[in-house]
């Protein structure tokens, strides 16, 4: 994706009308440009980060349910693991925290 973005930064645009259909929404189906590819790359990264955080959180939930103290408190280790997951999400979203779309995604 990076190589393609670099090539398209010169202003070159590839028209792709053959990809347009009623079920395909978005300008990236009409043309391939540096902007469209950059948006696609960002979407892939966001999806990957969310999927990774979700999987880690689900794994941790199972661990917590089986290892929770009798008084219902989380161990320091589990608190630390939850903090790491949260920090990863915040790190990804803090640079674009005012973007409503990003907030809805989170």
mmCIF file of C-alpha atoms in Angstrom:
data_model
loop_
_atom_site.group_PDB
_atom_site.id
_atom_site.type_symbol
_atom_site.label_atom_id
_atom_site.label_comp_id
_atom_site.label_asym_id
_atom_site.label_seq_id
_atom_site.Cartn_x
_atom_site.Cartn_y
_atom_site.Cartn_z
ATOM 1 C CA UNK A 1 0.000 0.000 0.000
ATOM 2 C CA UNK A 2 2.835 2.384 0.889
ATOM 3 C CA UNK A 3 4.507 1.944 -2.503
ATOM 4 C CA UNK A 4 1.242 2.553 -4.321
ATOM 5 C CA UNK A 5 0.558 5.688 -2.243
ATOM 6 C CA UNK A 6 4.011 7.034 -3.082
ATOM 7 C CA UNK A 7 3.441 6.426 -6.793
ATOM 8 C CA UNK A 8 0.028 8.099 -6.714
ATOM 9 C CA UNK A 9 1.205 11.153 -4.725
ATOM 10 C CA UNK A 10 2.237 12.768 -7.992
ATOM 11 C CA UNK A 11 -1.453 13.386 -8.638
ATOM 12 C CA UNK A 12 -1.924 10.340 -10.795
ATOM 13 C CA UNK A 13 -5.425 8.844 -10.497
ATOM 14 C CA UNK A 14 -6.596 5.501 -11.859
ATOM 15 C CA UNK A 15 -10.253 5.524 -12.885
ATOM 16 C CA UNK A 16 -12.052 2.304 -11.924
ATOM 17 C CA UNK A 17 -15.669 2.608 -13.129
ATOM 18 C CA UNK A 18 -15.813 -1.154 -13.655
ATOM 19 C CA UNK A 19 -15.721 -1.605 -9.850
ATOM 20 C CA UNK A 20 -18.742 0.607 -9.158
ATOM 21 C CA UNK A 21 -21.994 -1.122 -8.211
ATOM 22 C CA UNK A 22 -25.020 -0.391 -5.996
ATOM 23 C CA UNK A 23 -23.567 -2.466 -3.150
ATOM 24 C CA UNK A 24 -20.179 -0.705 -3.218
ATOM 25 C CA UNK A 25 -20.192 2.647 -1.487
ATOM 26 C CA UNK A 26 -17.300 5.073 -1.449
ATOM 27 C CA UNK A 27 -15.084 7.011 -3.792
ATOM 28 C CA UNK A 28 -12.417 4.303 -3.704
ATOM 29 C CA UNK A 29 -14.614 2.213 -6.002
ATOM 30 C CA UNK A 30 -14.666 5.004 -8.626
ATOM 31 C CA UNK A 31 -10.989 5.847 -8.649
ATOM 32 C CA UNK A 32 -7.714 4.865 -7.082
ATOM 33 C CA UNK A 33 -5.776 7.819 -5.695
ATOM 34 C CA UNK A 34 -3.209 8.500 -2.985
ATOM 35 C CA UNK A 35 -5.967 9.882 -0.745
ATOM 36 C CA UNK A 36 -8.199 6.850 -1.212
ATOM 37 C CA UNK A 37 -5.343 4.451 -0.539
ATOM 38 C CA UNK A 38 -4.282 6.367 2.567
ATOM 39 C CA UNK A 39 -7.850 6.217 3.892
ATOM 40 C CA UNK A 40 -7.937 2.481 3.158
ATOM 41 C CA UNK A 41 -4.605 1.956 4.935
ATOM 42 C CA UNK A 42 -5.862 3.867 7.993
ATOM 43 C CA UNK A 43 -9.054 1.817 8.014
ATOM 44 C CA UNK A 44 -7.062 -1.424 7.892
ATOM 45 C CA UNK A 45 -4.863 -0.292 10.769
ATOM 46 C CA UNK A 46 -7.857 0.718 12.862
ATOM 47 C CA UNK A 47 -9.597 -2.575 12.173
ATOM 48 C CA UNK A 48 -6.473 -4.482 13.107
ATOM 49 C CA UNK A 49 -5.991 -2.562 16.357
ATOM 50 C CA UNK A 50 -9.633 -3.005 17.344
ATOM 51 C CA UNK A 51 -9.613 -6.725 16.506
ATOM 52 C CA UNK A 52 -6.402 -7.273 18.471
ATOM 53 C CA UNK A 53 -7.720 -5.354 21.500
ATOM 54 C CA UNK A 54 -11.047 -7.209 21.358
ATOM 55 C CA UNK A 55 -9.319 -10.610 21.216
ATOM 56 C CA UNK A 56 -6.961 -9.740 24.084
ATOM 57 C CA UNK A 57 -9.851 -8.404 26.149
ATOM 58 C CA UNK A 58 -11.929 -11.555 25.585
ATOM 59 C CA UNK A 59 -8.983 -13.772 26.539
ATOM 60 C CA UNK A 60 -8.421 -11.690 29.649
ATOM 61 C CA UNK A 61 -12.105 -11.844 30.596
ATOM 62 C CA UNK A 62 -11.916 -15.634 30.651
ATOM 63 C CA UNK A 63 -8.750 -15.543 32.763
ATOM 64 C CA UNK A 64 -10.293 -13.045 35.171
ATOM 65 C CA UNK A 65 -13.477 -15.054 35.613
ATOM 66 C CA UNK A 66 -11.515 -18.135 36.598
ATOM 67 C CA UNK A 67 -8.903 -16.368 38.734
ATOM 68 C CA UNK A 68 -10.821 -13.592 40.488
ATOM 69 C CA UNK A 69 -10.224 -13.308 44.211
ATOM 70 C CA UNK A 70 -12.947 -14.425 46.570
ATOM 71 C CA UNK A 71 -13.651 -10.770 47.374
ATOM 72 C CA UNK A 72 -14.142 -9.948 43.667
ATOM 73 C CA UNK A 73 -11.039 -7.789 43.246
ATOM 74 C CA UNK A 74 -8.814 -7.959 40.189
ATOM 75 C CA UNK A 75 -5.237 -9.043 40.727
ATOM 76 C CA UNK A 76 -2.502 -6.508 40.035
ATOM 77 C CA UNK A 77 -1.477 -8.583 37.013
ATOM 78 C CA UNK A 78 -4.967 -8.467 35.498
ATOM 79 C CA UNK A 79 -5.220 -4.733 36.178
ATOM 80 C CA UNK A 80 -1.919 -4.260 34.373
ATOM 81 C CA UNK A 81 -3.058 -6.316 31.375
ATOM 82 C CA UNK A 82 -6.289 -4.314 31.109
ATOM 83 C CA UNK A 83 -4.283 -1.093 31.314
ATOM 84 C CA UNK A 84 -2.060 -2.242 28.427
ATOM 85 C CA UNK A 85 -5.105 -2.951 26.229
ATOM 86 C CA UNK A 86 -6.574 0.458 27.072
ATOM 87 C CA UNK A 87 -3.278 2.232 26.459
ATOM 88 C CA UNK A 88 -3.000 0.646 22.995
ATOM 89 C CA UNK A 89 -6.477 1.871 22.075
ATOM 90 C CA UNK A 90 -5.870 5.358 23.470
ATOM 91 C CA UNK A 91 -2.532 5.630 21.670
ATOM 92 C CA UNK A 92 -4.250 4.838 18.377
ATOM 93 C CA UNK A 93 -7.182 7.199 18.874
ATOM 94 C CA UNK A 94 -5.635 10.126 20.762
ATOM 95 C CA UNK A 95 -4.175 11.697 17.633
ATOM 96 C CA UNK A 96 -7.651 11.835 16.109
ATOM 97 C CA UNK A 97 -9.743 12.165 19.257
ATOM 98 C CA UNK A 98 -11.978 14.904 17.838
ATOM 99 C CA UNK A 99 -13.022 12.800 14.834
ATOM 100 C CA UNK A 100 -16.599 11.663 15.518
ATOM 101 C CA UNK A 101 -16.241 8.665 13.196
ATOM 102 C CA UNK A 102 -13.222 7.448 15.183
ATOM 103 C CA UNK A 103 -15.095 7.893 18.463
ATOM 104 C CA UNK A 104 -18.026 5.848 17.169
ATOM 105 C CA UNK A 105 -15.621 3.152 16.006
ATOM 106 C CA UNK A 106 -14.013 3.024 19.431
#
